[in-house]
Short mmCIF file of C-alpha atoms in Angstrom, two decimals:
data_model
loop_
_atom_site.label_atom_id
_atom_site.label_comp_id
_atom_site.label_asym_id
_atom_site.label_seq_id
_atom_site.Cartn_x
_atom_site.Cartn_y
_atom_site.Cartn_z
CA MET D 257 60.33 150.32 -135.02
CA TYR D 258 62.36 148.46 -137.63
CA ALA D 259 62.78 144.74 -137.77
CA LEU D 260 64.78 142.87 -140.38
CA LEU D 261 62.53 139.91 -139.67
CA TRP D 262 58.98 140.96 -138.89
CA LYS D 263 57.08 138.98 -136.27
CA ILE D 264 53.35 139.01 -137.00
CA GLY D 265 50.40 138.02 -134.84
CA ILE D 266 46.90 137.35 -136.18
CA VAL D 267 43.98 138.01 -133.83
CA GLY D 268 40.79 136.36 -135.05
CA PHE D 269 41.11 133.35 -137.34
CA GLY D 270 37.81 133.43 -139.17
CA ASN D 271 37.49 134.27 -142.86
CA VAL D 272 39.64 137.40 -142.80
CA GLY D 273 42.38 136.05 -140.55
CA GLN D 274 42.61 132.89 -142.64
CA GLY D 275 42.58 134.98 -145.81
CA LEU D 276 45.64 136.90 -144.62
CA ALA D 277 47.35 133.66 -143.59
CA HIS D 278 46.70 132.14 -147.04
CA ILE D 279 48.23 135.18 -148.76
CA LEU D 280 51.29 135.24 -146.47
CA ASN D 281 51.80 131.51 -146.95
CA ARG D 282 51.42 131.61 -150.74
CA LYS D 283 53.44 134.77 -151.39
CA LYS D 284 56.25 134.49 -148.85
CA GLU D 285 59.01 134.31 -151.47
CA ALA D 286 57.47 136.99 -153.69
CA LEU D 287 57.13 139.40 -150.75
CA GLN D 288 60.78 138.91 -149.87
CA GLN D 289 61.95 139.40 -153.46
CA ARG D 290 59.71 142.34 -154.36
CA TYR D 291 59.61 144.24 -151.09
CA ASP D 292 62.53 142.89 -149.02
CA PHE D 293 59.84 141.82 -146.57
CA GLU D 294 60.64 138.82 -144.41
CA PHE D 295 58.35 137.62 -141.65
CA LEU D 296 57.29 134.97 -139.20
CA VAL D 297 53.74 134.53 -137.94
CA THR D 298 54.44 133.86 -134.26
CA PHE D 299 50.91 133.67 -132.88
CA ILE D 300 47.28 133.20 -133.82
CA ALA D 301 44.70 134.17 -131.20
CA ASP D 302 41.19 132.77 -131.48
CA PRO D 303 39.43 131.45 -128.36
CA VAL D 304 36.86 129.53 -130.44
CA ARG D 305 39.07 127.93 -133.09
CA GLY D 306 42.17 127.68 -130.93
CA SER D 307 45.16 129.92 -130.17
CA LEU D 308 48.75 129.10 -131.14
CA PHE D 309 52.14 130.52 -130.15
CA ASN D 310 55.63 129.74 -131.38
CA GLU D 311 58.29 132.42 -131.08
CA ASP D 312 60.25 130.78 -133.91
CA GLY D 313 57.27 130.99 -136.26
CA LEU D 314 54.23 128.86 -137.06
CA ASP D 315 54.07 126.57 -140.09
CA LEU D 316 51.26 128.37 -141.92
CA ASP D 317 50.84 125.64 -144.49
CA ALA D 318 50.26 123.01 -141.79
CA VAL D 319 48.05 125.35 -139.76
CA LEU D 320 45.80 126.13 -142.74
CA LYS D 321 45.51 122.47 -143.73
CA GLU D 322 44.50 121.53 -140.19
CA MET D 323 41.97 124.35 -140.11
CA ALA D 324 40.45 123.14 -143.39
CA GLN D 325 40.29 119.53 -142.21
CA LYS D 326 39.17 119.96 -138.60
CA GLY D 327 37.81 123.50 -138.30
CA SER D 328 39.96 123.82 -135.18
CA LEU D 329 43.58 124.36 -134.17
CA LYS D 330 43.26 122.91 -130.68
CA ASP D 331 45.14 119.72 -131.56
CA ARG D 332 48.19 121.59 -132.83
CA PRO D 333 51.38 121.20 -130.71
CA GLU D 334 51.63 125.01 -130.48
CA PHE D 335 48.18 125.29 -128.89
CA THR D 336 47.92 127.58 -125.89
CA ALA D 337 45.04 128.18 -123.51
CA GLU D 338 46.20 131.75 -122.85
CA GLY D 339 43.65 134.48 -123.35
CA THR D 340 44.01 136.80 -126.31
CA LEU D 341 45.14 139.84 -124.31
CA GLN D 342 47.72 137.79 -122.43
CA LEU D 343 49.01 136.33 -125.68
CA ILE D 344 49.30 139.75 -127.30
CA GLU D 345 51.31 140.98 -124.31
CA ARG D 346 53.59 137.94 -124.11
CA ALA D 347 54.29 137.68 -127.85
CA LYS D 348 54.97 141.41 -128.40
CA ALA D 349 54.84 140.91 -132.16
CA ASN D 350 56.10 143.70 -134.41
CA ILE D 351 52.71 143.78 -136.17
CA VAL D 352 49.32 142.57 -134.96
CA ALA D 353 46.59 142.01 -137.56
CA GLU D 354 43.23 142.37 -135.78
CA ALA D 355 40.52 140.54 -137.71
CA THR D 356 37.76 139.75 -135.24
CA ILE D 357 34.06 140.22 -135.94
CA THR D 358 32.80 143.80 -135.95
CA ASN D 359 30.76 144.99 -132.98
CA LEU D 360 29.07 148.28 -133.86
CA GLU D 361 27.82 148.94 -130.31
CA SER D 362 30.95 148.68 -128.15
CA GLY D 363 33.74 147.82 -130.57
CA GLU D 364 34.65 144.83 -128.40
CA PRO D 365 36.57 142.62 -128.25
CA GLY D 366 38.56 144.23 -131.07
CA LEU D 367 38.91 147.54 -129.26
CA SER D 368 40.62 145.94 -126.26
CA HIS D 369 42.83 143.87 -128.55
CA MET D 370 44.01 146.99 -130.37
CA ARG D 371 44.57 148.96 -127.16
CA LYS D 372 46.69 146.15 -125.74
CA ALA D 373 48.74 145.62 -128.91
CA LEU D 374 49.49 149.31 -129.36
CA SER D 375 50.36 149.72 -125.66
CA VAL D 376 52.97 146.93 -125.80
CA GLY D 377 54.60 148.49 -128.87
CA SER D 378 53.05 146.48 -131.71
CA HIS D 379 51.94 148.13 -134.93
CA VAL D 380 48.28 147.32 -135.63
CA VAL D 381 46.49 146.72 -138.93
CA THR D 382 42.79 145.97 -138.91
CA SER D 383 39.69 145.38 -141.01
CA ASN D 384 37.44 145.78 -137.94
CA LYS D 385 35.34 148.89 -138.43
CA GLY D 386 33.73 148.94 -134.97
CA PRO D 387 36.76 150.22 -132.99
CA ILE D 388 37.72 152.62 -135.80
CA ALA D 389 34.22 154.13 -135.88
CA LEU D 390 33.90 154.36 -132.09
CA ALA D 391 37.39 155.07 -130.76
CA LEU D 392 39.73 156.17 -133.55
CA GLU D 393 41.11 159.21 -131.72
CA GLU D 394 41.86 157.18 -128.59
CA LEU D 395 43.59 154.42 -130.55
CA GLU D 396 45.66 156.89 -132.57
CA SER D 397 46.70 158.58 -129.33
CA VAL D 398 47.85 155.25 -127.86
CA ALA D 399 49.73 154.48 -131.08
CA LYS D 400 51.48 157.85 -131.00
CA GLU D 401 52.44 157.47 -127.34
CA ASN D 402 54.10 154.14 -128.13
CA GLY D 403 55.72 155.11 -131.42
CA VAL D 404 53.78 152.65 -133.57
CA CYS D 405 51.34 152.78 -136.48
CA LEU D 406 47.63 152.06 -136.69
CA ARG D 407 46.34 151.37 -140.20
CA TYR D 408 42.84 150.36 -141.32
CA GLU D 409 42.49 150.44 -145.10
CA GLY D 410 39.94 147.60 -145.12
CA VAL D 411 37.24 149.19 -142.95
CA VAL D 412 35.33 150.95 -145.76
CA LEU D 413 35.70 149.01 -149.03
CA SER D 414 37.44 145.88 -147.79
CA GLY D 415 40.26 145.06 -150.22
CA THR D 416 39.42 147.84 -152.67
CA PRO D 417 41.63 150.82 -151.79
CA CYS D 418 39.92 154.06 -150.87
CA ILE D 419 41.20 155.39 -147.53
CA ASN D 420 44.85 155.55 -148.50
CA MET D 421 43.86 156.64 -152.01
CA VAL D 422 42.20 159.74 -150.59
CA LEU D 423 44.56 160.48 -147.69
CA GLU D 424 47.83 159.70 -149.47
CA CYS D 425 47.40 159.61 -153.24
CA MET D 426 45.11 162.67 -153.22
CA SER D 427 47.18 164.68 -150.74
CA GLY D 428 46.61 168.40 -151.32
CA CYS D 429 43.11 167.96 -152.75
CA ASP D 430 40.08 169.34 -150.96
CA VAL D 431 37.40 166.67 -150.80
CA LYS D 432 33.97 168.10 -151.54
CA SER D 433 31.99 164.90 -151.16
CA VAL D 434 32.23 161.13 -151.11
CA ALA D 435 29.32 158.98 -152.23
CA GLY D 436 29.18 155.32 -152.93
CA ILE D 437 27.98 151.77 -152.67
CA VAL D 438 29.78 150.59 -149.53
CA ASN D 439 27.68 147.52 -148.76
CA GLY D 440 27.89 144.62 -151.21
CA THR D 441 24.96 142.71 -149.70
CA THR D 442 22.40 145.38 -150.50
CA ASN D 443 23.84 145.96 -153.95
CA TYR D 444 23.53 142.24 -154.68
CA ILE D 445 19.89 142.24 -153.51
CA LEU D 446 19.01 145.27 -155.65
CA SER D 447 20.76 143.69 -158.64
CA LYS D 448 18.68 140.51 -158.24
CA MET D 449 15.51 142.60 -157.96
CA GLU D 450 16.31 144.11 -161.34
CA GLU D 451 16.29 140.52 -162.68
CA GLY D 452 12.73 140.09 -161.41
CA TYR D 453 13.18 138.81 -157.85
CA ASP D 454 11.07 140.45 -155.17
CA TYR D 455 12.85 141.74 -152.05
CA LEU D 456 12.46 138.61 -149.89
CA GLU D 457 13.47 136.30 -152.74
CA ALA D 458 16.56 138.39 -153.42
CA LEU D 459 17.46 138.44 -149.72
CA MET D 460 17.15 134.65 -149.49
CA GLU D 461 19.39 134.30 -152.54
CA ALA D 462 21.95 136.63 -150.92
CA GLN D 463 21.89 134.48 -147.78
CA LYS D 464 22.25 131.32 -149.86
CA MET D 465 25.31 132.79 -151.60
CA GLY D 466 26.85 133.84 -148.29
CA TYR D 467 26.55 137.57 -148.97
CA ALA D 468 23.94 138.16 -146.27
CA GLU D 469 23.89 137.01 -142.65
CA SER D 470 20.99 135.01 -141.19
CA ASP D 471 20.09 138.29 -139.46
CA PRO D 472 20.62 140.82 -142.27
CA THR D 473 19.50 143.88 -140.29
CA SER D 474 22.89 145.61 -140.23
CA ASP D 475 23.09 145.49 -144.01
CA VAL D 476 19.53 145.97 -145.23
CA GLU D 477 18.62 148.67 -142.70
CA GLY D 478 21.72 150.68 -143.62
CA TRP D 479 23.61 150.42 -140.33
CA ASP D 480 26.75 148.98 -141.91
CA SER D 481 26.78 151.77 -144.50
CA ALA D 482 26.15 154.37 -141.80
CA VAL D 483 29.15 153.20 -139.77
CA LYS D 484 31.32 153.51 -142.87
CA ALA D 485 29.91 156.99 -143.45
CA THR D 486 30.98 158.03 -139.94
CA ILE D 487 34.49 156.75 -140.65
CA MET D 488 34.68 158.66 -143.94
CA ALA D 489 33.34 161.81 -142.26
CA LYS D 490 36.11 161.60 -139.68
CA LEU D 491 38.96 160.70 -142.03
CA PHE D 492 38.13 162.86 -145.05
CA PHE D 493 36.41 165.84 -143.39
CA GLY D 494 37.59 165.82 -139.77
CA ALA D 495 33.97 165.63 -138.58
CA ASN D 496 32.78 163.64 -135.57
CA ILE D 497 29.36 162.35 -136.56
CA LYS D 498 27.71 159.61 -134.53
CA VAL D 499 26.13 156.70 -136.35
CA THR D 500 22.80 157.49 -134.69
CA ASP D 501 22.93 161.06 -136.04
CA ILE D 502 23.15 159.97 -139.67
CA ALA D 503 19.98 160.25 -141.74
CA ARG D 504 19.52 156.58 -142.53
CA GLN D 505 17.12 154.56 -144.64
CA GLY D 506 17.73 150.99 -145.77
CA ILE D 507 16.35 149.02 -148.72
CA THR D 508 13.54 147.05 -147.04
CA LYS D 509 10.86 149.30 -148.56
CA VAL D 510 12.27 149.16 -152.08
CA THR D 511 10.04 147.05 -154.32
CA LYS D 512 10.77 145.05 -157.45
CA GLU D 513 8.39 147.36 -159.32
CA LYS D 514 10.36 150.48 -158.30
CA VAL D 515 13.62 148.88 -159.38
CA ILE D 516 12.27 147.83 -162.78
CA GLU D 517 10.58 151.20 -163.35
CA ALA D 518 13.84 153.02 -162.55
CA LYS D 519 15.67 150.91 -165.14
CA LYS D 520 13.10 151.88 -167.78
CA GLU D 521 13.86 155.53 -166.98
CA GLY D 522 17.60 154.99 -167.46
CA GLU D 523 18.35 154.82 -163.74
CA ARG D 524 19.14 152.25 -161.06
CA ILE D 525 18.31 152.29 -157.37
CA LYS D 526 21.44 152.03 -155.23
CA LEU D 527 21.93 152.27 -151.48
CA ILE D 528 24.26 155.25 -151.28
CA ALA D 529 26.35 156.36 -148.31
CA GLU D 530 27.22 160.02 -148.77
CA VAL D 531 29.24 162.58 -146.86
CA ARG D 532 29.40 166.09 -148.24
CA LYS D 533 30.44 169.57 -147.24
CA GLU D 534 27.85 172.33 -147.42
CA GLY D 535 29.30 175.66 -146.30
CA ASN D 536 30.80 174.99 -142.89
CA GLU D 537 28.60 171.96 -142.28
CA ILE D 538 29.37 168.29 -142.91
CA LEU D 539 26.30 166.24 -143.76
CA ALA D 540 26.11 162.45 -143.86
CA SER D 541 23.32 160.18 -145.06
CA VAL D 542 22.49 156.65 -146.15
CA SER D 543 19.51 156.04 -148.42
CA PRO D 544 18.35 154.39 -151.66
CA LYS D 545 18.90 156.82 -154.55
CA PHE D 546 18.15 156.91 -158.25
CA ILE D 547 21.50 156.86 -160.06
CA PRO D 548 21.72 157.39 -163.84
CA VAL D 549 23.12 154.35 -165.63
CA SER D 550 25.49 156.78 -167.34
CA HIS D 551 27.20 157.42 -163.98
CA ALA D 552 29.96 155.07 -162.83
CA LEU D 553 27.96 154.07 -159.74
CA GLY D 554 24.94 153.22 -161.89
CA ASN D 555 26.71 150.28 -163.48
CA VAL D 556 28.05 148.66 -160.31
CA MET D 557 26.20 145.36 -159.99
CA GLY D 558 26.26 142.35 -157.67
CA PRO D 559 28.22 142.29 -154.40
CA THR D 560 30.59 144.99 -155.65
CA ASN D 561 31.48 148.24 -153.92
CA ALA D 562 32.30 151.64 -155.41
CA LEU D 563 33.09 155.10 -154.15
CA THR D 564 33.06 158.42 -156.02
CA VAL D 565 35.25 161.11 -154.50
CA ALA D 566 34.62 164.68 -155.67
CA THR D 567 37.64 166.95 -155.31
CA ASP D 568 38.80 170.42 -156.32
CA HIS D 569 41.87 169.34 -158.32
CA LEU D 570 40.77 166.07 -159.90
CA GLY D 571 37.03 166.43 -160.24
CA GLU D 572 35.33 163.09 -159.65
CA VAL D 573 37.40 159.95 -159.11
CA THR D 574 35.60 156.61 -158.80
CA VAL D 575 37.12 153.40 -157.49
CA ILE D 576 35.27 150.11 -158.04
CA GLY D 577 36.07 146.68 -156.64
CA PRO D 578 35.16 143.83 -154.30
CA GLY D 579 33.69 144.82 -150.96
CA ALA D 580 34.02 141.50 -149.15
CA GLY D 581 35.76 138.14 -149.23
CA ARG D 582 38.47 136.45 -147.21
CA ILE D 583 41.29 136.98 -149.71
CA GLU D 584 40.10 140.46 -150.68
CA THR D 585 39.99 141.67 -147.08
CA GLY D 586 43.21 139.85 -146.33
CA GLN D 587 44.77 141.92 -149.12
CA ALA D 588 43.75 145.12 -147.32
CA LEU D 589 45.60 143.92 -144.22
CA LEU D 590 48.62 142.98 -146.32
CA SER D 591 48.74 146.40 -147.99
CA ASP D 592 48.80 148.05 -144.57
CA ILE D 593 51.50 145.67 -143.35
CA LEU D 594 53.68 146.52 -146.36
CA ALA D 595 53.03 150.24 -145.86
CA ILE D 596 54.38 149.94 -142.31
CA HIS D 597 57.36 147.99 -143.65
CA ARG D 598 58.12 150.76 -146.21
CA THR D 599 57.84 153.46 -143.57
CA CYS D 600 60.27 151.66 -141.30
CA LEU D 601 62.72 151.01 -144.15
CA CYS D 602 62.70 154.73 -144.99
CA SER D 603 63.36 155.64 -141.36
CA VAL D 604 66.62 153.68 -141.26
CA HIS D 605 68.03 154.56 -144.68
#
């Protein structure tokens, strides 16, 4: 599908959806000049904050200002009471950016949003790891049937590129293992513990800074990292490993004393998600590990993510960058949108 003027829909207008909108609003001219990418955002779907539709394009500047002032879009003249699925079907945007909250149990409502968008012929980009972890093969099948793309760069390291780095930039390499810090919350907590905080103090500080949820279980018990490990196992090794089958241990039993003692020995404790190939078997795990400070992962501090990819041709390649944030994750969605744009340009020239 090629469109001279791309019509974009944003599903979910929380931090990530607003982050993408801010980028599109701020860089509209630059995107046109650098990439020949012209667009309109024709709908925003968010039952809580308010859904909008205008086939001729929404005024993103006005929308974002209203969101900042009121926390709601329900007073906008473009407001619609239509449900998200109905809006996706009616708008039939060229690209739908799905940015709702991750549900690791069922993948909903993001899974239904993606199914609907792909089935009506919309390309889909997403940062929502639930549907990708639980139903990637199904979604890719629906995309193929309808001649559209499904891209999801942001589901492992947020805005820091890793999926397309491995699948595209490292084409031809055999991946032996991937291991990294894929959860910024736990890395922040462990970094604070090295400063002398005990676990609960460090967790409270992470919550105060907005890095940890009020219920931090998904992060500190390793579930978030385990979901990302299942995605990496599928994408990089072709292995179907369930989240519940991953050997998983979080950081709740790590003490300040262990962290400080490790530092004295020239090591740091990091929560590491690892997928590796041993013979014909693919093994995945999440656990706190002692990492030498001389290794790239050993010097990753604060709410930062990093991934080391071991390959046959390149040896070890490590990418380090932010693992969260509205603009950072919005950038992941933008990179996928521009990748779709490039693919479609190539198909018509």
